[in-house]
Amino acid sequence: MNIESGQEALLIDLQHLPCISYFSLLKKYKIIYLESEESYIKQSYRNRCYILTSNKIDRLTVPVKYKNGLKTRKVEIDYVQKWQNRHWRALKSAYAKTPFFEFYGDYFEEIIYAQHQYLYDLNMDLLTLCLKMLNIKVDIRHTDTYYHEVPENIADFRSVIHPKKESGIKNVQFYNQIFGSDFTENLSIIDLLFNEGQNSSVIIDQQAKNLIF
């Protein structure tokens, strides 16, 4: 879908189980354009996320079949590597004892093992699930061309939230985490959901109101 002028909207890359700041951004806009026509960017949140285990921050990565210039929407998942088992074992190990794992875990397990061909479709199904759990109602649209320049009414946050650079977006809303006495920022939204359950939507609302960027 082409980006329309005249309506305030957010343009952002589709990430893999994104962090709380990502969802706080989505909460601030009614129309969300997901970038699907960019050339795929490696070593980004498009195919990775971070969770908190008992003794470290753990990175979960979806392996992909990549070649230069391939559009994000056409990037296929590489099933030669047993990433699904790695994902699910890590999530169970980290969050099985959290208050809400038993309520939400099965939904994520089903999507993780659904054998998606494309990374974009996997990420979209996970995003849809998380939006539903967080009670965030937005109009999701997908770009059908790449915009080097976007209309003034569009907030362009493509690649702003990135593991290898300071995003300029700060997580200012704390919540309960099962491990550690110090709060760990920029974890996957799954950390918030398993720890806080239905209260996650309240935390996202507060974060959106106080978001700093």
PDB file of C-alpha atoms in Angstrom:
ATOM      1  CA  MET A   1       0.000   0.000   0.000  1.00  0.00           C
ATOM      2  CA  ASN A   2       1.285   3.440  -0.913  1.00  0.00           C
ATOM      3  CA  ILE A   3       1.724   5.890   1.950  1.00  0.00           C
ATOM      4  CA  GLU A   4      -1.090   8.425   2.050  1.00  0.00           C
ATOM      5  CA  SER A   5      -0.487  12.104   2.717  1.00  0.00           C
ATOM      6  CA  GLY A   6      -2.623  14.096   5.120  1.00  0.00           C
ATOM      7  CA  GLN A   7      -2.883  11.516   7.925  1.00  0.00           C
ATOM      8  CA  GLU A   8      -0.385  11.228  10.736  1.00  0.00           C
ATOM      9  CA  ALA A   9       1.143   7.765  10.727  1.00  0.00           C
ATOM     10  CA  LEU A  10       4.204   5.769  11.728  1.00  0.00           C
ATOM     11  CA  LEU A  11       6.563   4.086   9.266  1.00  0.00           C
ATOM     12  CA  ILE A  12       8.685   1.394  10.905  1.00  0.00           C
ATOM     13  CA  ASP A  13      10.471  -1.869  10.147  1.00  0.00           C
ATOM     14  CA  LEU A  14       8.814  -5.127  11.140  1.00  0.00           C
ATOM     15  CA  GLN A  15      10.858  -6.666  13.946  1.00  0.00           C
ATOM     16  CA  HIS A  16      11.007 -10.067  15.626  1.00  0.00           C
ATOM     17  CA  LEU A  17       9.235  -9.961  19.006  1.00  0.00           C
ATOM     18  CA  PRO A  18      10.240  -6.303  19.473  1.00  0.00           C
ATOM     19  CA  CYS A  19      11.056  -4.434  22.662  1.00  0.00           C
ATOM     20  CA  ILE A  20       8.672  -2.366  24.800  1.00  0.00           C
ATOM     21  CA  SER A  21       9.711   0.915  23.136  1.00  0.00           C
ATOM     22  CA  TYR A  22       8.617  -0.462  19.756  1.00  0.00           C
ATOM     23  CA  PHE A  23       5.101  -1.128  21.030  1.00  0.00           C
ATOM     24  CA  SER A  24       5.012   2.206  22.817  1.00  0.00           C
ATOM     25  CA  LEU A  25       5.649   3.869  19.473  1.00  0.00           C
ATOM     26  CA  LEU A  26       2.867   1.878  17.850  1.00  0.00           C
ATOM     27  CA  LYS A  27       0.549   2.962  20.663  1.00  0.00           C
ATOM     28  CA  LYS A  28       1.067   6.633  19.753  1.00  0.00           C
ATOM     29  CA  TYR A  29      -0.282   6.277  16.198  1.00  0.00           C
ATOM     30  CA  LYS A  30      -3.518   4.965  14.727  1.00  0.00           C
ATOM     31  CA  ILE A  31      -2.003   4.121  11.329  1.00  0.00           C
ATOM     32  CA  ILE A  32       1.139   1.990  11.096  1.00  0.00           C
ATOM     33  CA  TYR A  33       3.032   1.400   7.851  1.00  0.00           C
ATOM     34  CA  LEU A  34       5.352  -1.604   8.029  1.00  0.00           C
ATOM     35  CA  GLU A  35       8.346  -1.389   5.724  1.00  0.00           C
ATOM     36  CA  SER A  36       8.303  -4.423   3.442  1.00  0.00           C
ATOM     37  CA  GLU A  37      10.090  -3.125   0.338  1.00  0.00           C
ATOM     38  CA  GLU A  38      13.487  -2.227   1.770  1.00  0.00           C
ATOM     39  CA  SER A  39      16.547  -4.303   0.970  1.00  0.00           C
ATOM     40  CA  TYR A  40      16.933  -6.632   3.922  1.00  0.00           C
ATOM     41  CA  ILE A  41      19.235  -5.315   6.646  1.00  0.00           C
ATOM     42  CA  LYS A  42      21.346  -7.894   8.462  1.00  0.00           C
ATOM     43  CA  GLN A  43      22.252  -7.877  12.163  1.00  0.00           C
ATOM     44  CA  SER A  44      19.134  -5.978  13.144  1.00  0.00           C
ATOM     45  CA  TYR A  45      16.007  -6.662  15.180  1.00  0.00           C
ATOM     46  CA  ARG A  46      14.314  -7.950  12.052  1.00  0.00           C
ATOM     47  CA  ASN A  47      15.385 -11.491  12.917  1.00  0.00           C
ATOM     48  CA  ARG A  48      16.506 -11.279  16.550  1.00  0.00           C
ATOM     49  CA  CYS A  49      15.316 -10.391  20.026  1.00  0.00           C
ATOM     50  CA  TYR A  50      16.667 -10.473  23.562  1.00  0.00           C
ATOM     51  CA  ILE A  51      15.309 -12.212  26.648  1.00  0.00           C
ATOM     52  CA  LEU A  52      16.462 -12.345  30.272  1.00  0.00           C
ATOM     53  CA  THR A  53      17.589 -15.666  31.742  1.00  0.00           C
ATOM     54  CA  SER A  54      18.761 -16.491  35.262  1.00  0.00           C
ATOM     55  CA  ASN A  55      22.353 -15.519  34.566  1.00  0.00           C
ATOM     56  CA  LYS A  56      22.507 -13.485  31.350  1.00  0.00           C
ATOM     57  CA  ILE A  57      20.758 -11.683  28.526  1.00  0.00           C
ATOM     58  CA  ASP A  58      20.150 -14.224  25.770  1.00  0.00           C
ATOM     59  CA  ARG A  59      19.836 -13.415  22.074  1.00  0.00           C
ATOM     60  CA  LEU A  60      17.333 -15.407  20.026  1.00  0.00           C
ATOM     61  CA  THR A  61      17.959 -15.347  16.281  1.00  0.00           C
ATOM     62  CA  VAL A  62      15.912 -16.655  13.359  1.00  0.00           C
ATOM     63  CA  PRO A  63      18.383 -17.818  10.666  1.00  0.00           C
ATOM     64  CA  VAL A  64      17.573 -16.639   7.169  1.00  0.00           C
ATOM     65  CA  LYS A  65      18.533 -17.310   3.565  1.00  0.00           C
ATOM     66  CA  TYR A  66      20.069 -14.011   2.569  1.00  0.00           C
ATOM     67  CA  LYS A  67      21.500 -12.474  -0.578  1.00  0.00           C
ATOM     68  CA  ASN A  68      22.348  -8.860  -1.391  1.00  0.00           C
ATOM     69  CA  GLY A  69      19.414  -6.705  -2.466  1.00  0.00           C
ATOM     70  CA  LEU A  70      16.732  -9.175  -1.415  1.00  0.00           C
ATOM     71  CA  LYS A  71      13.551  -7.415  -0.329  1.00  0.00           C
ATOM     72  CA  THR A  72      12.601  -7.832   3.314  1.00  0.00           C
ATOM     73  CA  ARG A  73       9.290  -9.464   2.454  1.00  0.00           C
ATOM     74  CA  LYS A  74      11.032 -12.157   0.395  1.00  0.00           C
ATOM     75  CA  VAL A  75      13.595 -13.258   2.962  1.00  0.00           C
ATOM     76  CA  GLU A  76      13.089 -16.958   3.690  1.00  0.00           C
ATOM     77  CA  ILE A  77      13.709 -18.693   6.999  1.00  0.00           C
ATOM     78  CA  ASP A  78      16.546 -21.237   7.051  1.00  0.00           C
ATOM     79  CA  TYR A  79      15.238 -24.439   8.645  1.00  0.00           C
ATOM     80  CA  VAL A  80      18.546 -26.286   8.308  1.00  0.00           C
ATOM     81  CA  GLN A  81      19.313 -24.767  11.688  1.00  0.00           C
ATOM     82  CA  LYS A  82      16.977 -25.972  14.469  1.00  0.00           C
ATOM     83  CA  TRP A  83      16.122 -22.459  15.600  1.00  0.00           C
ATOM     84  CA  GLN A  84      12.574 -23.328  16.686  1.00  0.00           C
ATOM     85  CA  ASN A  85      13.770 -25.769  19.351  1.00  0.00           C
ATOM     86  CA  ARG A  86      16.386 -23.260  20.471  1.00  0.00           C
ATOM     87  CA  HIS A  87      13.755 -20.500  20.739  1.00  0.00           C
ATOM     88  CA  TRP A  88      11.239 -22.543  22.652  1.00  0.00           C
ATOM     89  CA  ARG A  89      13.697 -24.166  25.052  1.00  0.00           C
ATOM     90  CA  ALA A  90      15.169 -20.757  25.855  1.00  0.00           C
ATOM     91  CA  LEU A  91      11.743 -19.222  26.459  1.00  0.00           C
ATOM     92  CA  LYS A  92      10.670 -22.086  28.718  1.00  0.00           C
ATOM     93  CA  SER A  93      13.930 -21.975  30.648  1.00  0.00           C
ATOM     94  CA  ALA A  94      13.696 -18.209  31.146  1.00  0.00           C
ATOM     95  CA  TYR A  95       9.990 -17.761  31.788  1.00  0.00           C
ATOM     96  CA  ALA A  96       8.364 -21.031  32.891  1.00  0.00           C
ATOM     97  CA  LYS A  97       8.195 -19.746  36.465  1.00  0.00           C
ATOM     98  CA  THR A  98       6.830 -16.313  35.602  1.00  0.00           C
ATOM     99  CA  PRO A  99       3.220 -15.561  36.638  1.00  0.00           C
ATOM    100  CA  PHE A 100       1.769 -15.588  33.123  1.00  0.00           C
ATOM    101  CA  PHE A 101       3.772 -18.134  31.128  1.00  0.00           C
ATOM    102  CA  GLU A 102       1.043 -20.745  31.485  1.00  0.00           C
ATOM    103  CA  PHE A 103      -1.528 -18.312  30.038  1.00  0.00           C
ATOM    104  CA  TYR A 104       0.487 -17.047  27.057  1.00  0.00           C
ATOM    105  CA  GLY A 105       3.164 -19.638  26.333  1.00  0.00           C
ATOM    106  CA  ASP A 106       1.107 -21.959  24.121  1.00  0.00           C
ATOM    107  CA  TYR A 107       0.182 -19.124  21.736  1.00  0.00           C
ATOM    108  CA  PHE A 108       3.819 -18.291  21.086  1.00  0.00           C
ATOM    109  CA  GLU A 109       4.793 -21.947  20.780  1.00  0.00           C
ATOM    110  CA  GLU A 110       2.150 -22.479  18.098  1.00  0.00           C
ATOM    111  CA  ILE A 111       3.438 -19.597  15.971  1.00  0.00           C
ATOM    112  CA  ILE A 112       7.107 -20.472  16.454  1.00  0.00           C
ATOM    113  CA  TYR A 113       6.471 -24.016  15.172  1.00  0.00           C
ATOM    114  CA  ALA A 114       4.116 -23.014  12.350  1.00  0.00           C
ATOM    115  CA  GLN A 115       6.770 -23.493   9.620  1.00  0.00           C
ATOM    116  CA  HIS A 116       6.483 -20.068   8.018  1.00  0.00           C
ATOM    117  CA  GLN A 117       8.366 -19.801   4.756  1.00  0.00           C
ATOM    118  CA  TYR A 118       9.122 -16.104   5.102  1.00  0.00           C
ATOM    119  CA  LEU A 119      10.543 -14.212   8.070  1.00  0.00           C
ATOM    120  CA  TYR A 120       8.150 -11.341   7.395  1.00  0.00           C
ATOM    121  CA  ASP A 121       5.110 -13.604   7.828  1.00  0.00           C
ATOM    122  CA  LEU A 122       6.477 -15.099  11.051  1.00  0.00           C
ATOM    123  CA  ASN A 123       7.118 -11.634  12.467  1.00  0.00           C
ATOM    124  CA  MET A 124       3.696 -10.434  11.368  1.00  0.00           C
ATOM    125  CA  ASP A 125       1.901 -13.297  13.108  1.00  0.00           C
ATOM    126  CA  LEU A 126       3.886 -12.668  16.298  1.00  0.00           C
ATOM    127  CA  LEU A 127       3.207  -8.923  16.105  1.00  0.00           C
ATOM    128  CA  THR A 128      -0.520  -9.530  15.612  1.00  0.00           C
ATOM    129  CA  LEU A 129      -0.593 -11.815  18.647  1.00  0.00           C
ATOM    130  CA  CYS A 130       1.259  -9.319  20.833  1.00  0.00           C
ATOM    131  CA  LEU A 131      -0.966  -6.427  19.757  1.00  0.00           C
ATOM    132  CA  LYS A 132      -4.003  -8.479  20.710  1.00  0.00           C
ATOM    133  CA  MET A 133      -2.531  -9.370  24.105  1.00  0.00           C
ATOM    134  CA  LEU A 134      -1.663  -5.721  24.718  1.00  0.00           C
ATOM    135  CA  ASN A 135      -5.075  -4.527  23.534  1.00  0.00           C
ATOM    136  CA  ILE A 136      -3.453  -2.155  21.029  1.00  0.00           C
ATOM    137  CA  LYS A 137      -5.824  -1.416  18.155  1.00  0.00           C
ATOM    138  CA  VAL A 138      -4.070   0.060  15.140  1.00  0.00           C
ATOM    139  CA  ASP A 139      -4.520   0.085  11.381  1.00  0.00           C
ATOM    140  CA  ILE A 140      -1.603  -1.997  10.062  1.00  0.00           C
ATOM    141  CA  ARG A 141      -0.595  -1.384   6.450  1.00  0.00           C
ATOM    142  CA  HIS A 142       2.292  -2.707   4.378  1.00  0.00           C
ATOM    143  CA  THR A 143       4.332  -0.568   2.002  1.00  0.00           C
ATOM    144  CA  ASP A 144       4.401  -1.598  -1.643  1.00  0.00           C
ATOM    145  CA  THR A 145       7.287   0.650  -2.661  1.00  0.00           C
ATOM    146  CA  TYR A 146      10.398   1.952  -0.915  1.00  0.00           C
ATOM    147  CA  TYR A 147      10.295   5.601   0.131  1.00  0.00           C
ATOM    148  CA  HIS A 148      13.646   7.379   0.286  1.00  0.00           C
ATOM    149  CA  GLU A 149      11.698  10.419   1.445  1.00  0.00           C
ATOM    150  CA  VAL A 150       8.346  10.255   3.216  1.00  0.00           C
ATOM    151  CA  PRO A 151       5.607  12.889   3.585  1.00  0.00           C
ATOM    152  CA  GLU A 152       5.966  15.310   6.489  1.00  0.00           C
ATOM    153  CA  ASN A 153       2.998  13.760   8.286  1.00  0.00           C
ATOM    154  CA  ILE A 154       4.764  10.379   8.479  1.00  0.00           C
ATOM    155  CA  ALA A 155       7.067   9.633  11.423  1.00  0.00           C
ATOM    156  CA  ASP A 156       9.922   7.651   9.883  1.00  0.00           C
ATOM    157  CA  PHE A 157      11.361   5.248  12.477  1.00  0.00           C
ATOM    158  CA  ARG A 158      12.854   2.686  10.107  1.00  0.00           C
ATOM    159  CA  SER A 159      15.987   1.182  11.708  1.00  0.00           C
ATOM    160  CA  VAL A 160      15.848   3.695  14.557  1.00  0.00           C
ATOM    161  CA  ILE A 161      15.453   0.875  17.087  1.00  0.00           C
ATOM    162  CA  HIS A 162      18.579  -1.132  16.306  1.00  0.00           C
ATOM    163  CA  PRO A 163      20.853  -3.394  18.401  1.00  0.00           C
ATOM    164  CA  LYS A 164      24.059  -1.792  17.161  1.00  0.00           C
ATOM    165  CA  LYS A 165      23.302   1.868  17.738  1.00  0.00           C
ATOM    166  CA  GLU A 166      21.769   4.189  20.272  1.00  0.00           C
ATOM    167  CA  SER A 167      18.167   4.543  19.158  1.00  0.00           C
ATOM    168  CA  GLY A 168      17.442   7.771  20.994  1.00  0.00           C
ATOM    169  CA  ILE A 169      14.331   6.057  22.365  1.00  0.00           C
ATOM    170  CA  LYS A 170      14.483   5.466  26.077  1.00  0.00           C
ATOM    171  CA  ASN A 171      12.530   2.942  28.099  1.00  0.00           C
ATOM    172  CA  VAL A 172      11.311   5.008  31.047  1.00  0.00           C
ATOM    173  CA  GLN A 173       8.707   2.586  32.387  1.00  0.00           C
ATOM    174  CA  PHE A 174       9.872  -0.113  34.769  1.00  0.00           C
ATOM    175  CA  TYR A 175       8.055  -3.381  35.449  1.00  0.00           C
ATOM    176  CA  ASN A 176       8.601  -6.570  37.432  1.00  0.00           C
ATOM    177  CA  GLN A 177      11.240  -8.936  36.068  1.00  0.00           C
ATOM    178  CA  ILE A 178      11.753 -12.415  37.493  1.00  0.00           C
ATOM    179  CA  PHE A 179      15.557 -12.302  37.439  1.00  0.00           C
ATOM    180  CA  GLY A 180      17.924  -9.789  38.968  1.00  0.00           C
ATOM    181  CA  SER A 181      17.501  -6.800  41.236  1.00  0.00           C
ATOM    182  CA  ASP A 182      18.390  -4.272  38.514  1.00  0.00           C
ATOM    183  CA  PHE A 183      15.977  -3.510  35.701  1.00  0.00           C
ATOM    184  CA  THR A 184      17.101  -4.664  32.238  1.00  0.00           C
ATOM    185  CA  GLU A 185      15.987  -2.489  29.315  1.00  0.00           C
ATOM    186  CA  ASN A 186      15.274  -3.274  25.664  1.00  0.00           C
ATOM    187  CA  LEU A 187      14.195  -6.863  26.120  1.00  0.00           C
ATOM    188  CA  SER A 188      11.590  -8.492  23.910  1.00  0.00           C
ATOM    189  CA  ILE A 189       7.955  -7.661  24.631  1.00  0.00           C
ATOM    190  CA  ILE A 190       7.626 -11.307  25.631  1.00  0.00           C
ATOM    191  CA  ASP A 191       9.516 -10.495  28.837  1.00  0.00           C
ATOM    192  CA  LEU A 192       6.868  -7.929  29.767  1.00  0.00           C
ATOM    193  CA  LEU A 193       3.937 -10.186  28.870  1.00  0.00           C
ATOM    194  CA  PHE A 194       5.153 -13.209  30.815  1.00  0.00           C
ATOM    195  CA  ASN A 195       5.976 -11.103  33.873  1.00  0.00           C
ATOM    196  CA  GLU A 196       3.030  -8.701  33.935  1.00  0.00           C
ATOM    197  CA  GLY A 197       0.184 -10.327  31.994  1.00  0.00           C
ATOM    198  CA  GLN A 198      -2.845  -8.095  31.492  1.00  0.00           C
ATOM    199  CA  ASN A 199      -1.069  -5.257  33.296  1.00  0.00           C
ATOM    200  CA  SER A 200       1.280  -5.084  30.298  1.00  0.00           C
ATOM    201  CA  SER A 201      -1.190  -2.872  28.428  1.00  0.00           C
ATOM    202  CA  VAL A 202      -1.185  -0.368  31.304  1.00  0.00           C
ATOM    203  CA  ILE A 203       2.611  -0.295  31.293  1.00  0.00           C
ATOM    204  CA  ILE A 204       2.673   0.252  27.525  1.00  0.00           C
ATOM    205  CA  ASP A 205       0.173   3.115  27.901  1.00  0.00           C
ATOM    206  CA  GLN A 206       2.364   4.764  30.530  1.00  0.00           C
ATOM    207  CA  GLN A 207       5.476   4.235  28.467  1.00  0.00           C
ATOM    208  CA  ALA A 208       3.832   5.762  25.393  1.00  0.00           C
ATOM    209  CA  LYS A 209       2.861   8.861  27.350  1.00  0.00           C
ATOM    210  CA  ASN A 210       6.371   9.305  28.725  1.00  0.00           C
ATOM    211  CA  LEU A 211       8.354   8.106  25.711  1.00  0.00           C
ATOM    212  CA  ILE A 212      11.572  10.035  25.212  1.00  0.00           C
ATOM    213  CA  PHE A 213      13.144  10.335  21.762  1.00  0.00           C
TER     214      PHE A 213
END
